[in-house]
Amino acid sequence: MIDIEYEMKQSEITGQYRIILDKLLRKRDLETVLFLRILMETGLRSREVYSLRPEDIVHRKVYLPMKYWKFYKEAEKSMGVFRISRRTEQIARAVEGGRKRYFTRSHSYYLAKIKRYRTDKRFNLHIMRNLRKKIDWWNAMGKMNRKAVRD
């Protein structure tokens, strides 16, 4: 039997994201909520999010450690700096609690938890990351078009 992965619409992806977030918030699992929110807002790989430390998030900016810069083109993100929302920053401060790491459990624990709460089997973290990359691309193209119109 061949397993065919069908492409999901943006509304379906964000819908699944919201469903998973709601379930995690009801369970009060802030670590997994933080993990998922950073994934969605930045488009980072899950291993990179897992390796983040409190000193990497400052004033709504995520500073990616240098060892991961090679995976991103300079045009894609300026020197490993990604923006997050105020709410995500608040959750990060709450989760930190004086520890040196945000995530206390294994990387696979967070992936399995997200997978367990999805309702659409097509949803996965790669689709979410690709959506973020497309949104960033659309924003960049919009800026280029606005700049061309002004000139």
CSV table of N, CA and C in Angstrom, one decimal, residues 27-128:
chain,number,residue,atom,x,y,z
A,27,LYS,N,-4.2,21.0,28.8
A,27,LYS,CA,-3.3,20.1,29.6
A,27,LYS,C,-2.3,20.9,30.4
A,28,ARG,N,-2.1,22.2,30.2
A,28,ARG,CA,-1.2,23.0,30.8
A,28,ARG,C,0.3,22.6,30.6
A,29,ASP,N,0.5,22.1,29.4
A,29,ASP,CA,1.9,21.7,29.0
A,29,ASP,C,2.6,22.8,28.3
A,30,LEU,N,3.1,23.8,29.1
A,30,LEU,CA,3.7,25.0,28.5
A,30,LEU,C,5.0,24.7,27.7
A,31,GLU,N,5.7,23.7,28.1
A,31,GLU,CA,6.9,23.4,27.3
A,31,GLU,C,6.6,23.0,25.9
A,32,THR,N,5.6,22.2,25.7
A,32,THR,CA,5.3,21.8,24.4
A,32,THR,C,4.6,22.9,23.6
A,33,VAL,N,3.8,23.7,24.3
A,33,VAL,CA,3.2,24.9,23.7
A,33,VAL,C,4.3,25.8,23.2
A,34,LEU,N,5.4,26.1,24.0
A,34,LEU,CA,6.5,26.9,23.6
A,34,LEU,C,7.2,26.3,22.4
A,35,PHE,N,7.4,25.0,22.4
A,35,PHE,CA,8.1,24.3,21.3
A,35,PHE,C,7.3,24.5,20.0
A,36,LEU,N,6.0,24.3,20.1
A,36,LEU,CA,5.1,24.4,18.9
A,36,LEU,C,5.0,25.9,18.4
A,37,ARG,N,4.9,26.8,19.3
A,37,ARG,CA,4.8,28.2,18.9
A,37,ARG,C,6.1,28.7,18.2
A,38,ILE,N,7.2,28.4,18.8
A,38,ILE,CA,8.5,28.8,18.2
A,38,ILE,C,8.6,28.2,16.8
A,39,LEU,N,8.3,26.9,16.7
A,39,LEU,CA,8.3,26.2,15.3
A,39,LEU,C,7.5,27.0,14.3
A,40,MET,N,6.2,27.4,14.7
A,40,MET,CA,5.3,28.0,13.8
A,40,MET,C,5.7,29.4,13.5
A,41,GLU,N,6.2,30.2,14.5
A,41,GLU,CA,6.5,31.6,14.3
A,41,GLU,C,7.9,31.8,13.6
A,42,THR,N,8.8,30.9,13.7
A,42,THR,CA,10.1,31.1,13.1
A,42,THR,C,10.4,30.3,11.9
A,43,GLY,N,9.8,29.1,11.8
A,43,GLY,CA,10.2,28.2,10.7
A,43,GLY,C,11.5,27.5,11.0
A,44,LEU,N,12.0,27.5,12.2
A,44,LEU,CA,13.2,26.7,12.5
A,44,LEU,C,13.0,25.2,12.5
A,45,ARG,N,14.0,24.5,12.4
A,45,ARG,CA,13.9,23.0,12.4
A,45,ARG,C,13.7,22.6,13.9
A,46,SER,N,13.1,21.5,14.1
A,46,SER,CA,12.7,21.1,15.5
A,46,SER,C,13.9,20.9,16.4
A,47,ARG,N,15.0,20.4,15.8
A,47,ARG,CA,16.2,20.2,16.6
A,47,ARG,C,16.8,21.5,17.1
A,48,GLU,N,16.7,22.6,16.2
A,48,GLU,CA,17.2,23.9,16.6
A,48,GLU,C,16.4,24.5,17.7
A,49,VAL,N,15.0,24.3,17.6
A,49,VAL,CA,14.2,24.8,18.6
A,49,VAL,C,14.5,24.1,20.0
A,50,TYR,N,14.6,22.8,19.9
A,50,TYR,CA,14.9,22.0,21.1
A,50,TYR,C,16.2,22.5,21.8
A,51,SER,N,17.2,22.9,21.0
A,51,SER,CA,18.5,23.3,21.6
A,51,SER,C,18.5,24.7,22.1
A,52,LEU,N,17.5,25.5,21.9
A,52,LEU,CA,17.5,26.9,22.4
A,52,LEU,C,17.6,27.0,23.9
A,53,ARG,N,18.3,28.0,24.3
A,53,ARG,CA,18.5,28.2,25.8
A,53,ARG,C,17.9,29.6,26.1
A,54,PRO,N,17.7,29.9,27.3
A,54,PRO,CA,17.1,31.2,27.7
A,54,PRO,C,17.9,32.4,27.2
A,55,GLU,N,19.3,32.3,27.1
A,55,GLU,CA,20.0,33.4,26.6
A,55,GLU,C,19.9,33.6,25.1
A,56,ASP,N,19.3,32.7,24.4
A,56,ASP,CA,19.1,32.8,22.9
A,56,ASP,C,17.8,33.6,22.6
A,57,ILE,N,16.9,33.8,23.6
A,57,ILE,CA,15.7,34.6,23.3
A,57,ILE,C,15.8,35.9,24.1
A,58,VAL,N,15.9,37.0,23.4
A,58,VAL,CA,16.1,38.3,24.0
A,58,VAL,C,15.2,39.3,23.3
A,59,HIS,N,14.3,40.0,24.0
A,59,HIS,CA,13.4,41.0,23.5
A,59,HIS,C,12.7,40.6,22.2
A,60,ARG,N,12.0,39.5,22.2
A,60,ARG,CA,11.2,39.0,21.1
A,60,ARG,C,12.0,38.6,19.9
A,61,LYS,N,13.3,38.4,20.1
A,61,LYS,CA,14.2,37.9,19.0
A,61,LYS,C,14.8,36.6,19.5
A,62,VAL,N,14.8,35.6,18.5
A,62,VAL,CA,15.5,34.4,18.8
A,62,VAL,C,16.8,34.4,18.0
A,63,TYR,N,17.9,34.3,18.8
A,63,TYR,CA,19.3,34.3,18.2
A,63,TYR,C,19.7,32.9,18.0
A,64,LEU,N,19.8,32.4,16.8
A,64,LEU,CA,20.1,31.0,16.5
A,64,LEU,C,21.6,30.8,16.8
A,65,PRO,N,22.0,29.8,17.5
A,65,PRO,CA,23.4,29.5,17.7
A,65,PRO,C,24.2,29.4,16.3
A,66,MET,N,25.4,29.8,16.3
A,66,MET,CA,26.2,29.9,15.0
A,66,MET,C,26.3,28.5,14.3
A,67,LYS,N,26.3,27.4,15.1
A,67,LYS,CA,26.5,26.1,14.4
A,67,LYS,C,25.3,25.8,13.5
A,68,TYR,N,24.2,26.5,13.6
A,68,TYR,CA,23.0,26.2,12.7
A,68,TYR,C,22.9,27.2,11.6
A,69,TRP,N,23.7,28.2,11.5
A,69,TRP,CA,23.6,29.3,10.5
A,69,TRP,C,23.9,28.7,9.1
A,70,LYS,N,24.6,27.6,9.0
A,70,LYS,CA,25.0,27.1,7.7
A,70,LYS,C,23.7,26.5,6.9
A,71,PHE,N,22.6,26.3,7.7
A,71,PHE,CA,21.4,25.7,7.1
A,71,PHE,C,20.6,26.8,6.4
A,72,TYR,N,20.9,28.1,6.7
A,72,TYR,CA,20.1,29.2,6.2
A,72,TYR,C,20.9,30.1,5.3
A,73,LYS,N,20.2,30.5,4.2
A,73,LYS,CA,20.9,31.4,3.3
A,73,LYS,C,20.9,32.8,4.0
A,74,GLU,N,21.8,33.6,3.6
A,74,GLU,CA,21.9,34.9,4.3
A,74,GLU,C,20.7,35.8,3.9
A,75,ALA,N,20.2,35.6,2.7
A,75,ALA,CA,19.0,36.3,2.3
A,75,ALA,C,17.7,35.9,3.0
A,76,GLU,N,17.8,34.6,3.4
A,76,GLU,CA,16.6,34.0,4.1
A,76,GLU,C,16.4,34.7,5.5
A,77,LYS,N,17.4,34.7,6.3
A,77,LYS,CA,17.3,35.4,7.6
A,77,LYS,C,18.6,36.1,7.8
A,78,SER,N,18.6,37.3,8.4
A,78,SER,CA,19.8,38.0,8.7
A,78,SER,C,20.5,37.5,9.9
A,79,MET,N,21.6,36.7,9.6
A,79,MET,CA,22.5,36.2,10.6
A,79,MET,C,21.8,35.5,11.8
A,80,GLY,N,20.9,34.7,11.5
A,80,GLY,CA,20.3,33.8,12.5
A,80,GLY,C,19.4,34.5,13.5
A,81,VAL,N,18.7,35.6,13.1
A,81,VAL,CA,17.8,36.3,14.1
A,81,VAL,C,16.4,36.1,13.6
A,82,PHE,N,15.5,35.6,14.4
A,82,PHE,CA,14.1,35.3,14.1
A,82,PHE,C,13.3,36.0,15.1
A,83,ARG,N,12.1,36.6,14.7
A,83,ARG,CA,11.2,37.3,15.6
A,83,ARG,C,10.1,36.4,16.1
A,84,ILE,N,9.7,36.6,17.3
A,84,ILE,CA,8.6,35.8,17.9
A,84,ILE,C,7.6,36.8,18.5
A,85,SER,N,6.4,36.3,18.8
A,85,SER,CA,5.4,37.2,19.4
A,85,SER,C,5.6,37.5,20.9
A,86,ARG,N,4.9,38.5,21.4
A,86,ARG,CA,5.0,38.8,22.8
A,86,ARG,C,4.5,37.7,23.7
A,87,ARG,N,3.5,37.0,23.2
A,87,ARG,CA,2.9,35.9,24.0
A,87,ARG,C,3.9,34.8,24.1
A,88,THR,N,4.6,34.5,23.0
A,88,THR,CA,5.6,33.4,23.0
A,88,THR,C,6.7,33.8,23.9
A,89,GLU,N,7.1,35.0,23.9
A,89,GLU,CA,8.2,35.5,24.8
A,89,GLU,C,7.7,35.3,26.3
A,90,GLN,N,6.5,35.6,26.6
A,90,GLN,CA,5.9,35.5,27.9
A,90,GLN,C,5.9,34.0,28.4
A,91,ILE,N,5.5,33.1,27.5
A,91,ILE,CA,5.5,31.7,27.7
A,91,ILE,C,7.0,31.2,28.0
A,92,ALA,N,7.9,31.7,27.2
A,92,ALA,CA,9.3,31.3,27.4
A,92,ALA,C,9.8,31.7,28.7
A,93,ARG,N,9.5,32.9,29.2
A,93,ARG,CA,9.9,33.4,30.5
A,93,ARG,C,9.3,32.5,31.6
A,94,ALA,N,8.0,32.1,31.4
A,94,ALA,CA,7.3,31.3,32.4
A,94,ALA,C,7.9,29.9,32.5
A,95,VAL,N,8.3,29.4,31.3
A,95,VAL,CA,8.8,28.0,31.2
A,95,VAL,C,10.2,28.0,31.8
A,96,GLU,N,11.0,29.0,31.5
A,96,GLU,CA,12.4,29.1,32.0
A,96,GLU,C,12.5,28.8,33.5
A,97,GLY,N,11.9,29.6,34.3
A,97,GLY,CA,11.9,29.4,35.7
A,97,GLY,C,13.3,29.2,36.4
A,98,GLY,N,14.3,29.9,35.9
A,98,GLY,CA,15.6,29.8,36.5
A,98,GLY,C,16.5,28.6,36.0
A,99,ARG,N,15.9,27.9,35.1
A,99,ARG,CA,16.7,26.7,34.5
A,99,ARG,C,17.6,27.2,33.4
A,100,LYS,N,18.5,26.3,33.0
A,100,LYS,CA,19.4,26.7,31.9
A,100,LYS,C,18.9,26.2,30.6
A,101,ARG,N,17.7,25.5,30.6
A,101,ARG,CA,17.1,25.0,29.3
A,101,ARG,C,15.6,25.2,29.4
A,102,TYR,N,15.0,25.3,28.2
A,102,TYR,CA,13.6,25.4,28.1
A,102,TYR,C,12.9,24.1,28.2
A,103,PHE,N,13.5,23.1,27.5
A,103,PHE,CA,12.9,21.8,27.3
A,103,PHE,C,13.6,20.7,28.2
A,104,THR,N,12.8,20.1,29.1
A,104,THR,CA,13.4,19.2,30.1
A,104,THR,C,13.3,17.8,29.6
A,105,ARG,N,12.4,17.5,28.7
A,105,ARG,CA,12.2,16.1,28.2
A,105,ARG,C,12.9,15.9,26.9
A,106,SER,N,12.9,14.7,26.3
A,106,SER,CA,13.6,14.4,25.1
A,106,SER,C,12.9,15.1,23.9
A,107,HIS,N,13.7,15.2,22.9
A,107,HIS,CA,13.2,15.8,21.6
A,107,HIS,C,12.1,15.0,21.0
A,108,SER,N,12.2,13.7,21.1
A,108,SER,CA,11.1,12.8,20.6
A,108,SER,C,9.8,12.9,21.4
A,109,TYR,N,9.9,13.3,22.6
A,109,TYR,CA,8.7,13.5,23.5
A,109,TYR,C,7.8,14.6,22.9
A,110,TYR,N,8.5,15.7,22.5
A,110,TYR,CA,7.7,16.9,22.0
A,110,TYR,C,7.1,16.5,20.7
A,111,LEU,N,7.9,15.8,19.8
A,111,LEU,CA,7.4,15.5,18.5
A,111,LEU,C,6.2,14.5,18.6
A,112,ALA,N,6.3,13.5,19.5
A,112,ALA,CA,5.2,12.6,19.7
A,112,ALA,C,4.0,13.2,20.3
A,113,LYS,N,4.2,14.2,21.2
A,113,LYS,CA,3.0,14.9,21.8
A,113,LYS,C,2.2,15.7,20.8
A,114,ILE,N,3.0,16.4,19.9
A,114,ILE,CA,2.3,17.1,18.8
A,114,ILE,C,1.6,16.2,17.9
A,115,LYS,N,2.2,15.1,17.6
A,115,LYS,CA,1.6,14.1,16.6
A,115,LYS,C,0.4,13.5,17.3
A,116,ARG,N,0.4,13.3,18.5
A,116,ARG,CA,-0.7,12.6,19.2
A,116,ARG,C,-2.0,13.5,19.2
A,117,TYR,N,-1.8,14.8,19.3
A,117,TYR,CA,-2.9,15.8,19.4
A,117,TYR,C,-3.5,16.2,18.0
A,118,ARG,N,-2.8,15.9,16.9
A,118,ARG,CA,-3.3,16.3,15.6
A,118,ARG,C,-4.6,15.5,15.3
A,119,THR,N,-5.5,16.1,14.5
A,119,THR,CA,-6.7,15.4,14.1
A,119,THR,C,-6.6,15.1,12.6
A,120,ASP,N,-5.8,15.7,11.8
A,120,ASP,CA,-5.6,15.4,10.4
A,120,ASP,C,-4.2,14.7,10.3
A,121,LYS,N,-4.2,13.5,9.8
A,121,LYS,CA,-3.0,12.7,9.7
A,121,LYS,C,-2.0,13.3,8.7
A,122,ARG,N,-2.4,14.2,7.8
A,122,ARG,CA,-1.5,14.8,6.9
A,122,ARG,C,-0.6,15.8,7.5
A,123,PHE,N,-1.0,16.3,8.7
A,123,PHE,CA,-0.3,17.4,9.3
A,123,PHE,C,1.0,16.9,9.9
A,124,ASN,N,2.1,17.6,9.7
A,124,ASN,CA,3.3,17.3,10.3
A,124,ASN,C,4.2,18.6,10.4
A,125,LEU,N,5.3,18.5,11.1
A,125,LEU,CA,6.1,19.7,11.3
A,125,LEU,C,6.7,20.3,10.1
A,126,HIS,N,7.0,19.4,9.1
A,126,HIS,CA,7.6,19.8,7.9
A,126,HIS,C,6.6,20.7,7.1
A,127,ILE,N,5.4,20.4,7.1
A,127,ILE,CA,4.4,21.2,6.4
A,127,ILE,C,4.3,22.6,7.1
A,128,MET,N,4.3,22.6,8.4
A,128,MET,CA,4.2,23.8,9.1
A,128,MET,C,5.5,24.7,8.8
